[in-house]
């Protein structure tokens, strides 16, 4: 099923309201591939599992910075990369 839903809280990641576009489970929670666009103009584009970030995803900040990483139940796992707005500088991220 593919539809747009408005949700208020994604859990540990943020308490900002967001609009989610993507696939949902039978309870109407983000599940599979989708995008969460927050009220502060940040955006997460990636995989969800029963309402939680889970799998590969990219978090784009309103400032232009971007993080490409993997999540397990809403938490950063393994390694990821954070890019500057110009994409000229990168920082290695590890386990949150």
Backbone atoms as SQL, in Angstrom:
CREATE TABLE atoms (id INTEGER PRIMARY KEY, chain TEXT, resi INTEGER, resn TEXT, atom TEXT, x REAL, y REAL, z REAL);
INSERT INTO atoms VALUES
  (1, 'A', 1, 'UNK', 'N', 0.849, -1.173, 0.000),
  (2, 'A', 1, 'UNK', 'CA', 0.000, 0.000, 0.000),
  (3, 'A', 1, 'UNK', 'C', 0.900, 1.243, 0.000),
  (4, 'A', 2, 'UNK', 'N', 0.575, 2.238, -0.795),
  (5, 'A', 2, 'UNK', 'CA', 1.339, 3.476, -0.861),
  (6, 'A', 2, 'UNK', 'C', 0.388, 4.643, -0.666),
  (7, 'A', 3, 'UNK', 'N', 0.660, 5.446, 0.376),
  (8, 'A', 3, 'UNK', 'CA', -0.193, 6.595, 0.643),
  (9, 'A', 3, 'UNK', 'C', 0.548, 7.603, 1.506),
  (10, 'A', 4, 'UNK', 'N', 0.009, 8.806, 1.626),
  (11, 'A', 4, 'UNK', 'CA', 0.589, 9.849, 2.461),
  (12, 'A', 4, 'UNK', 'C', -0.152, 9.899, 3.779),
  (13, 'A', 5, 'UNK', 'N', 0.615, 9.895, 4.876),
  (14, 'A', 5, 'UNK', 'CA', 0.014, 9.993, 6.199),
  (15, 'A', 5, 'UNK', 'C', 0.745, 11.070, 6.993),
  (16, 'A', 6, 'UNK', 'N', 0.074, 11.684, 7.963),
  (17, 'A', 6, 'UNK', 'CA', 0.682, 12.668, 8.850),
  (18, 'A', 6, 'UNK', 'C', 0.798, 12.043, 10.229),
  (19, 'A', 7, 'UNK', 'N', 2.015, 12.005, 10.756),
  (20, 'A', 7, 'UNK', 'CA', 2.267, 11.419, 12.061),
  (21, 'A', 7, 'UNK', 'C', 2.891, 12.463, 12.972),
  (22, 'A', 8, 'UNK', 'N', 2.757, 12.306, 14.274),
  (23, 'A', 8, 'UNK', 'CA', 3.239, 13.299, 15.224),
  (24, 'A', 8, 'UNK', 'C', 4.586, 12.980, 15.858),
  (25, 'A', 9, 'UNK', 'N', 4.917, 11.719, 16.030),
  (26, 'A', 9, 'UNK', 'CA', 6.141, 11.375, 16.745),
  (27, 'A', 9, 'UNK', 'C', 6.729, 10.095, 16.178),
  (28, 'A', 10, 'UNK', 'N', 7.999, 10.165, 15.827),
  (29, 'A', 10, 'UNK', 'CA', 8.655, 8.993, 15.279),
  (30, 'A', 10, 'UNK', 'C', 9.463, 8.274, 16.350),
  (31, 'A', 11, 'UNK', 'N', 9.420, 8.722, 17.582),
  (32, 'A', 11, 'UNK', 'CA', 10.141, 8.051, 18.652),
  (33, 'A', 11, 'UNK', 'C', 11.416, 8.773, 19.018),
  (34, 'A', 12, 'UNK', 'N', 12.485, 8.021, 19.207),
  (35, 'A', 12, 'UNK', 'CA', 13.748, 8.571, 19.700),
  (36, 'A', 12, 'UNK', 'C', 14.384, 9.570, 18.740),
  (37, 'A', 13, 'UNK', 'N', 14.134, 9.467, 17.454),
  (38, 'A', 13, 'UNK', 'CA', 14.791, 10.331, 16.480),
  (39, 'A', 13, 'UNK', 'C', 14.377, 11.790, 16.623),
  (40, 'A', 14, 'UNK', 'N', 13.102, 12.051, 16.853),
  (41, 'A', 14, 'UNK', 'CA', 12.646, 13.431, 16.883),
  (42, 'A', 14, 'UNK', 'C', 11.248, 13.517, 17.459),
  (43, 'A', 15, 'UNK', 'N', 10.969, 14.629, 18.121),
  (44, 'A', 15, 'UNK', 'CA', 9.597, 14.866, 18.576),
  (45, 'A', 15, 'UNK', 'C', 8.921, 15.888, 17.671),
  (46, 'A', 16, 'UNK', 'N', 9.582, 16.267, 16.575),
  (47, 'A', 16, 'UNK', 'CA', 8.991, 17.189, 15.604),
  (48, 'A', 16, 'UNK', 'C', 7.916, 16.477, 14.792),
  (49, 'A', 17, 'UNK', 'N', 6.807, 17.154, 14.528),
  (50, 'A', 17, 'UNK', 'CA', 5.814, 16.558, 13.631),
  (51, 'A', 17, 'UNK', 'C', 6.418, 16.395, 12.243),
  (52, 'A', 18, 'UNK', 'N', 5.951, 15.411, 11.503),
  (53, 'A', 18, 'UNK', 'CA', 6.441, 15.228, 10.145),
  (54, 'A', 18, 'UNK', 'C', 5.353, 14.678, 9.248),
  (55, 'A', 19, 'UNK', 'N', 5.567, 14.834, 7.964),
  (56, 'A', 19, 'UNK', 'CA', 4.691, 14.231, 6.967),
  (57, 'A', 19, 'UNK', 'C', 5.457, 13.072, 6.363),
  (58, 'A', 20, 'UNK', 'N', 4.854, 11.916, 6.369),
  (59, 'A', 20, 'UNK', 'CA', 5.478, 10.713, 5.833),
  (60, 'A', 20, 'UNK', 'C', 4.831, 10.355, 4.512),
  (61, 'A', 21, 'UNK', 'N', 5.652, 10.071, 3.521),
  (62, 'A', 21, 'UNK', 'CA', 5.171, 9.575, 2.240),
  (63, 'A', 21, 'UNK', 'C', 5.873, 8.258, 1.973),
  (64, 'A', 22, 'UNK', 'N', 5.114, 7.211, 1.824),
  (65, 'A', 22, 'UNK', 'CA', 5.721, 5.911, 1.561),
  (66, 'A', 22, 'UNK', 'C', 4.791, 4.779, 1.915),
  (67, 'A', 23, 'UNK', 'N', 5.353, 3.596, 2.001),
  (68, 'A', 23, 'UNK', 'CA', 4.546, 2.424, 2.304),
  (69, 'A', 23, 'UNK', 'C', 4.298, 2.329, 3.808),
  (70, 'A', 24, 'UNK', 'N', 3.160, 1.751, 4.155),
  (71, 'A', 24, 'UNK', 'CA', 2.781, 1.597, 5.558),
  (72, 'A', 24, 'UNK', 'C', 2.358, 0.149, 5.809),
  (73, 'A', 25, 'UNK', 'N', 2.412, -0.260, 7.089),
  (74, 'A', 25, 'UNK', 'CA', 1.929, -1.591, 7.459),
  (75, 'A', 25, 'UNK', 'C', 0.418, -1.525, 7.688),
  (76, 'A', 26, 'UNK', 'N', -0.164, -2.622, 8.123),
  (77, 'A', 26, 'UNK', 'CA', -1.629, -2.651, 8.290),
  (78, 'A', 26, 'UNK', 'C', -2.119, -1.737, 9.407),
  (79, 'A', 27, 'UNK', 'N', -1.216, -1.348, 10.337),
  (80, 'A', 27, 'UNK', 'CA', -1.574, -0.406, 11.399),
  (81, 'A', 27, 'UNK', 'C', -1.421, 1.050, 10.950),
  (82, 'A', 28, 'UNK', 'N', -0.952, 1.256, 9.723),
  (83, 'A', 28, 'UNK', 'CA', -0.773, 2.605, 9.207),
  (84, 'A', 28, 'UNK', 'C', 0.555, 3.242, 9.594),
  (85, 'A', 29, 'UNK', 'N', 1.500, 2.438, 10.098),
  (86, 'A', 29, 'UNK', 'CA', 2.820, 2.937, 10.481),
  (87, 'A', 29, 'UNK', 'C', 3.769, 2.845, 9.281),
  (88, 'A', 30, 'UNK', 'N', 4.764, 3.755, 9.214),
  (89, 'A', 30, 'UNK', 'CA', 5.760, 3.648, 8.146),
  (90, 'A', 30, 'UNK', 'C', 6.422, 2.274, 8.173),
  (91, 'A', 31, 'UNK', 'N', 6.468, 1.629, 7.010),
  (92, 'A', 31, 'UNK', 'CA', 7.053, 0.289, 6.917),
  (93, 'A', 31, 'UNK', 'C', 7.510, 0.077, 5.481),
  (94, 'A', 32, 'UNK', 'N', 8.795, -0.199, 5.321),
  (95, 'A', 32, 'UNK', 'CA', 9.355, -0.317, 3.978),
  (96, 'A', 32, 'UNK', 'C', 10.081, 0.968, 3.625),
  (97, 'A', 33, 'UNK', 'N', 9.985, 1.401, 2.393),
  (98, 'A', 33, 'UNK', 'CA', 10.690, 2.598, 1.917),
  (99, 'A', 33, 'UNK', 'C', 9.783, 3.807, 2.008),
  (100, 'A', 34, 'UNK', 'N', 10.357, 4.939, 2.497),
  (101, 'A', 34, 'UNK', 'CA', 9.563, 6.151, 2.572),
  (102, 'A', 34, 'UNK', 'C', 10.386, 7.369, 2.924),
  (103, 'A', 35, 'UNK', 'N', 9.682, 8.496, 3.020),
  (104, 'A', 35, 'UNK', 'CA', 10.322, 9.768, 3.345),
  (105, 'A', 35, 'UNK', 'C', 9.538, 10.455, 4.460),
  (106, 'A', 36, 'UNK', 'N', 10.269, 10.935, 5.471),
  (107, 'A', 36, 'UNK', 'CA', 9.670, 11.718, 6.552),
  (108, 'A', 36, 'UNK', 'C', 10.206, 13.140, 6.429),
  (109, 'A', 37, 'UNK', 'N', 9.311, 14.099, 6.205),
  (110, 'A', 37, 'UNK', 'CA', 9.702, 15.509, 6.090),
  (111, 'A', 37, 'UNK', 'C', 9.217, 16.220, 7.352),
  (112, 'A', 38, 'UNK', 'N', 10.194, 16.732, 8.133),
  (113, 'A', 38, 'UNK', 'CA', 9.906, 17.331, 9.426),
  (114, 'A', 38, 'UNK', 'C', 9.525, 18.804, 9.298),
  (115, 'A', 39, 'UNK', 'N', 8.877, 19.329, 10.336),
  (116, 'A', 39, 'UNK', 'CA', 8.432, 20.721, 10.341),
  (117, 'A', 39, 'UNK', 'C', 9.598, 21.702, 10.303),
  (118, 'A', 40, 'UNK', 'N', 10.801, 21.275, 10.701),
  (119, 'A', 40, 'UNK', 'CA', 11.976, 22.157, 10.664),
  (120, 'A', 40, 'UNK', 'C', 12.720, 22.069, 9.323),
  (121, 'A', 41, 'UNK', 'N', 12.116, 21.397, 8.331),
  (122, 'A', 41, 'UNK', 'CA', 12.639, 21.210, 6.972),
  (123, 'A', 41, 'UNK', 'C', 13.747, 20.163, 6.861),
  (124, 'A', 42, 'UNK', 'N', 14.056, 19.429, 7.938),
  (125, 'A', 42, 'UNK', 'CA', 14.925, 18.266, 7.822),
  (126, 'A', 42, 'UNK', 'C', 14.129, 17.160, 7.123),
  (127, 'A', 43, 'UNK', 'N', 14.840, 16.180, 6.565),
  (128, 'A', 43, 'UNK', 'CA', 14.162, 15.104, 5.844),
  (129, 'A', 43, 'UNK', 'C', 14.934, 13.799, 6.007),
  (130, 'A', 44, 'UNK', 'N', 14.229, 12.716, 6.301),
  (131, 'A', 44, 'UNK', 'CA', 14.820, 11.379, 6.323),
  (132, 'A', 44, 'UNK', 'C', 14.216, 10.593, 5.173),
  (133, 'A', 45, 'UNK', 'N', 15.069, 10.028, 4.334),
  (134, 'A', 45, 'UNK', 'CA', 14.629, 9.216, 3.203),
  (135, 'A', 45, 'UNK', 'C', 15.294, 7.853, 3.357),
  (136, 'A', 46, 'UNK', 'N', 14.492, 6.826, 3.593),
  (137, 'A', 46, 'UNK', 'CA', 15.101, 5.523, 3.798),
  (138, 'A', 46, 'UNK', 'C', 14.100, 4.457, 4.178),
  (139, 'A', 47, 'UNK', 'N', 14.608, 3.465, 4.885),
  (140, 'A', 47, 'UNK', 'CA', 13.816, 2.296, 5.245),
  (141, 'A', 47, 'UNK', 'C', 13.243, 2.424, 6.659),
  (142, 'A', 48, 'UNK', 'N', 12.037, 1.893, 6.808),
  (143, 'A', 48, 'UNK', 'CA', 11.330, 1.890, 8.088),
  (144, 'A', 48, 'UNK', 'C', 10.889, 0.472, 8.415),
  (145, 'A', 49, 'UNK', 'N', 10.740, 0.197, 9.700),
  (146, 'A', 49, 'UNK', 'CA', 10.197, -1.074, 10.150),
  (147, 'A', 49, 'UNK', 'C', 9.204, -0.789, 11.271),
  (148, 'A', 50, 'UNK', 'N', 7.933, -0.966, 10.984),
  (149, 'A', 50, 'UNK', 'CA', 6.869, -0.751, 11.961),
  (150, 'A', 50, 'UNK', 'C', 6.985, 0.601, 12.673),
  (151, 'A', 51, 'UNK', 'N', 7.183, 1.666, 11.893),
  (152, 'A', 51, 'UNK', 'CA', 7.192, 3.016, 12.433),
  (153, 'A', 51, 'UNK', 'C', 8.538, 3.545, 12.866),
  (154, 'A', 52, 'UNK', 'N', 9.595, 2.748, 12.769),
  (155, 'A', 52, 'UNK', 'CA', 10.921, 3.148, 13.236),
  (156, 'A', 52, 'UNK', 'C', 11.921, 3.088, 12.094),
  (157, 'A', 53, 'UNK', 'N', 12.889, 4.025, 12.111),
  (158, 'A', 53, 'UNK', 'CA', 13.971, 3.971, 11.118),
  (159, 'A', 53, 'UNK', 'C', 14.677, 2.641, 11.287),
  (160, 'A', 54, 'UNK', 'N', 14.817, 1.909, 10.193),
  (161, 'A', 54, 'UNK', 'CA', 15.448, 0.597, 10.281),
  (162, 'A', 54, 'UNK', 'C', 15.968, 0.220, 8.900),
  (163, 'A', 55, 'UNK', 'N', 17.294, 0.131, 8.771),
  (164, 'A', 55, 'UNK', 'CA', 17.904, -0.169, 7.485),
  (165, 'A', 55, 'UNK', 'C', 18.681, 1.035, 6.980),
  (166, 'A', 56, 'UNK', 'N', 18.885, 1.099, 5.692),
  (167, 'A', 56, 'UNK', 'CA', 19.665, 2.180, 5.081),
  (168, 'A', 56, 'UNK', 'C', 18.816, 3.443, 4.955),
  (169, 'A', 57, 'UNK', 'N', 19.470, 4.597, 5.203),
  (170, 'A', 57, 'UNK', 'CA', 18.746, 5.849, 5.070),
  (171, 'A', 57, 'UNK', 'C', 19.661, 7.046, 4.973),
  (172, 'A', 58, 'UNK', 'N', 19.100, 8.135, 4.462),
  (173, 'A', 58, 'UNK', 'CA', 19.815, 9.406, 4.359),
  (174, 'A', 58, 'UNK', 'C', 19.016, 10.463, 5.104),
  (175, 'A', 59, 'UNK', 'N', 19.670, 11.152, 6.024),
  (176, 'A', 59, 'UNK', 'CA', 19.042, 12.247, 6.768),
  (177, 'A', 59, 'UNK', 'C', 19.624, 13.547, 6.228),
  (178, 'A', 60, 'UNK', 'N', 18.768, 14.391, 5.657),
  (179, 'A', 60, 'UNK', 'CA', 19.197, 15.673, 5.107),
  (180, 'A', 60, 'UNK', 'C', 18.716, 16.783, 6.032),
  (181, 'A', 61, 'UNK', 'N', 19.672, 17.563, 6.542),
  (182, 'A', 61, 'UNK', 'CA', 19.356, 18.684, 7.420),
  (183, 'A', 61, 'UNK', 'C', 18.974, 19.900, 6.598),
  (184, 'A', 62, 'UNK', 'N', 18.156, 20.775, 7.164),
  (185, 'A', 62, 'UNK', 'CA', 17.776, 22.010, 6.498),
  (186, 'A', 62, 'UNK', 'C', 19.004, 22.853, 6.161),
  (187, 'A', 63, 'UNK', 'N', 20.072, 22.701, 6.930),
  (188, 'A', 63, 'UNK', 'CA', 21.322, 23.437, 6.705),
  (189, 'A', 63, 'UNK', 'C', 22.046, 22.988, 5.441),
  (190, 'A', 64, 'UNK', 'N', 21.670, 21.812, 4.919),
  (191, 'A', 64, 'UNK', 'CA', 22.332, 21.257, 3.751),
  (192, 'A', 64, 'UNK', 'C', 23.215, 20.068, 4.072),
  (193, 'A', 65, 'UNK', 'N', 23.611, 19.906, 5.355),
  (194, 'A', 65, 'UNK', 'CA', 24.382, 18.724, 5.750),
  (195, 'A', 65, 'UNK', 'C', 23.538, 17.474, 5.481),
  (196, 'A', 66, 'UNK', 'N', 24.205, 16.349, 5.252),
  (197, 'A', 66, 'UNK', 'CA', 23.495, 15.094, 5.024),
  (198, 'A', 66, 'UNK', 'C', 24.256, 13.954, 5.687),
  (199, 'A', 67, 'UNK', 'N', 23.513, 12.998, 6.250),
  (200, 'A', 67, 'UNK', 'CA', 24.092, 11.796, 6.838),
  (201, 'A', 67, 'UNK', 'C', 23.577, 10.579, 6.083),
  (202, 'A', 68, 'UNK', 'N', 24.496, 9.721, 5.660),
  (203, 'A', 68, 'UNK', 'CA', 24.145, 8.476, 4.994),
  (204, 'A', 68, 'UNK', 'C', 24.599, 7.360, 5.916),
  (205, 'A', 69, 'UNK', 'N', 23.645, 6.544, 6.389),
  (206, 'A', 69, 'UNK', 'CA', 23.991, 5.540, 7.380),
  (207, 'A', 69, 'UNK', 'C', 22.964, 4.419, 7.424),
  (208, 'A', 70, 'UNK', 'N', 23.164, 3.503, 8.376),
  (209, 'A', 70, 'UNK', 'CA', 22.227, 2.404, 8.620),
  (210, 'A', 70, 'UNK', 'C', 21.689, 2.545, 10.039),
  (211, 'A', 71, 'UNK', 'N', 20.434, 2.174, 10.201),
  (212, 'A', 71, 'UNK', 'CA', 19.773, 2.265, 11.499),
  (213, 'A', 71, 'UNK', 'C', 19.226, 0.914, 11.898),
  (214, 'A', 72, 'UNK', 'N', 19.199, 0.672, 13.204),
  (215, 'A', 72, 'UNK', 'CA', 18.581, -0.518, 13.772),
  (216, 'A', 72, 'UNK', 'C', 17.642, -0.043, 14.864),
  (217, 'A', 73, 'UNK', 'N', 16.357, -0.199, 14.621),
  (218, 'A', 73, 'UNK', 'CA', 15.348, 0.205, 15.592),
  (219, 'A', 73, 'UNK', 'C', 15.520, 1.664, 16.019),
  (220, 'A', 74, 'UNK', 'N', 15.818, 2.533, 15.048),
  (221, 'A', 74, 'UNK', 'CA', 15.928, 3.958, 15.317),
  (222, 'A', 74, 'UNK', 'C', 17.301, 4.440, 15.734),
  (223, 'A', 75, 'UNK', 'N', 18.256, 3.537, 15.903),
  (224, 'A', 75, 'UNK', 'CA', 19.599, 3.910, 16.344),
  (225, 'A', 75, 'UNK', 'C', 20.613, 3.706, 15.236),
  (226, 'A', 76, 'UNK', 'N', 21.569, 4.629, 15.129),
  (227, 'A', 76, 'UNK', 'CA', 22.652, 4.504, 14.170),
  (228, 'A', 76, 'UNK', 'C', 23.491, 3.277, 14.517),
  (229, 'A', 77, 'UNK', 'N', 23.756, 2.447, 13.531),
  (230, 'A', 77, 'UNK', 'CA', 24.595, 1.273, 13.744),
  (231, 'A', 77, 'UNK', 'C', 25.711, 1.244, 12.715),
  (232, 'A', 78, 'UNK', 'N', 26.755, 0.576, 13.093),
  (233, 'A', 78, 'UNK', 'CA', 27.918, 0.456, 12.232),
  (234, 'A', 78, 'UNK', 'C', 28.441, 1.837, 11.896),
  (235, 'A', 79, 'UNK', 'N', 28.746, 2.084, 10.649),
  (236, 'A', 79, 'UNK', 'CA', 29.350, 3.350, 10.279),
  (237, 'A', 79, 'UNK', 'C', 28.499, 4.081, 9.258),
  (238, 'A', 80, 'UNK', 'N', 28.666, 5.385, 9.244),
  (239, 'A', 80, 'UNK', 'CA', 27.991, 6.214, 8.278),
  (240, 'A', 80, 'UNK', 'C', 28.894, 7.382, 7.914),
  (241, 'A', 81, 'UNK', 'N', 28.377, 8.240, 7.052),
  (242, 'A', 81, 'UNK', 'CA', 29.128, 9.405, 6.613),
  (243, 'A', 81, 'UNK', 'C', 28.244, 10.633, 6.729),
  (244, 'A', 82, 'UNK', 'N', 28.813, 11.714, 7.258),
  (245, 'A', 82, 'UNK', 'CA', 28.122, 13.000, 7.294),
  (246, 'A', 82, 'UNK', 'C', 28.831, 13.930, 6.323),
  (247, 'A', 83, 'UNK', 'N', 28.053, 14.541, 5.441),
  (248, 'A', 83, 'UNK', 'CA', 28.587, 15.428, 4.407),
  (249, 'A', 83, 'UNK', 'C', 28.247, 16.874, 4.702),
  (250, 'A', 84, 'UNK', 'N', 29.171, 17.762, 4.349),
  (251, 'A', 84, 'UNK', 'CA', 28.932, 19.201, 4.451),
  (252, 'A', 84, 'UNK', 'C', 27.916, 19.607, 3.379),
  (253, 'A', 85, 'UNK', 'N', 27.296, 20.789, 3.518),
  (254, 'A', 85, 'UNK', 'CA', 26.314, 21.234, 2.524),
  (255, 'A', 85, 'UNK', 'C', 26.875, 21.264, 1.099),
  (256, 'A', 86, 'UNK', 'N', 28.153, 21.594, 0.963),
  (257, 'A', 86, 'UNK', 'CA', 28.763, 21.676, -0.367),
  (258, 'A', 86, 'UNK', 'C', 29.201, 20.304, -0.874),
  (259, 'A', 87, 'UNK', 'N', 29.119, 19.291, 0.002),
  (260, 'A', 87, 'UNK', 'CA', 29.560, 17.921, -0.273),
  (261, 'A', 87, 'UNK', 'C', 31.059, 17.856, -0.568),
  (262, 'A', 88, 'UNK', 'N', 31.825, 18.794, 0.012),
  (263, 'A', 88, 'UNK', 'CA', 33.273, 18.799, -0.171),
  (264, 'A', 88, 'UNK', 'C', 34.005, 18.213, 1.035),
  (265, 'A', 89, 'UNK', 'N', 33.325, 18.117, 2.182),
  (266, 'A', 89, 'UNK', 'CA', 33.934, 17.595, 3.396),
  (267, 'A', 89, 'UNK', 'C', 33.032, 16.481, 3.939),
  (268, 'A', 90, 'UNK', 'N', 33.665, 15.394, 4.374),
  (269, 'A', 90, 'UNK', 'CA', 32.913, 14.282, 4.939),
  (270, 'A', 90, 'UNK', 'C', 33.519, 13.875, 6.275),
  (271, 'A', 91, 'UNK', 'N', 32.659, 13.448, 7.195),
  (272, 'A', 91, 'UNK', 'CA', 33.083, 12.962, 8.502),
  (273, 'A', 91, 'UNK', 'C', 32.544, 11.541, 8.664),
  (274, 'A', 92, 'UNK', 'N', 33.374, 10.687, 9.221),
  (275, 'A', 92, 'UNK', 'CA', 32.961, 9.313, 9.491),
  (276, 'A', 92, 'UNK', 'C', 32.187, 9.282, 10.804),
  (277, 'A', 93, 'UNK', 'N', 31.038, 8.604, 10.779),
  (278, 'A', 93, 'UNK', 'CA', 30.226, 8.445, 11.992),
  (279, 'A', 93, 'UNK', 'C', 30.290, 6.964, 12.375),
  (280, 'A', 94, 'UNK', 'N', 30.241, 6.715, 13.684),
  (281, 'A', 94, 'UNK', 'CA', 30.271, 5.330, 14.155),
  (282, 'A', 94, 'UNK', 'C', 29.372, 5.183, 15.368),
  (283, 'A', 95, 'UNK', 'N', 28.419, 4.260, 15.281),
  (284, 'A', 95, 'UNK', 'CA', 27.521, 3.905, 16.395),
  (285, 'A', 95, 'UNK', 'C', 27.018, 5.116, 17.162),
  (286, 'A', 96, 'UNK', 'N', 26.317, 5.990, 16.464),
  (287, 'A', 96, 'UNK', 'CA', 25.679, 7.137, 17.095),
  (288, 'A', 96, 'UNK', 'C', 26.600, 8.244, 17.409);
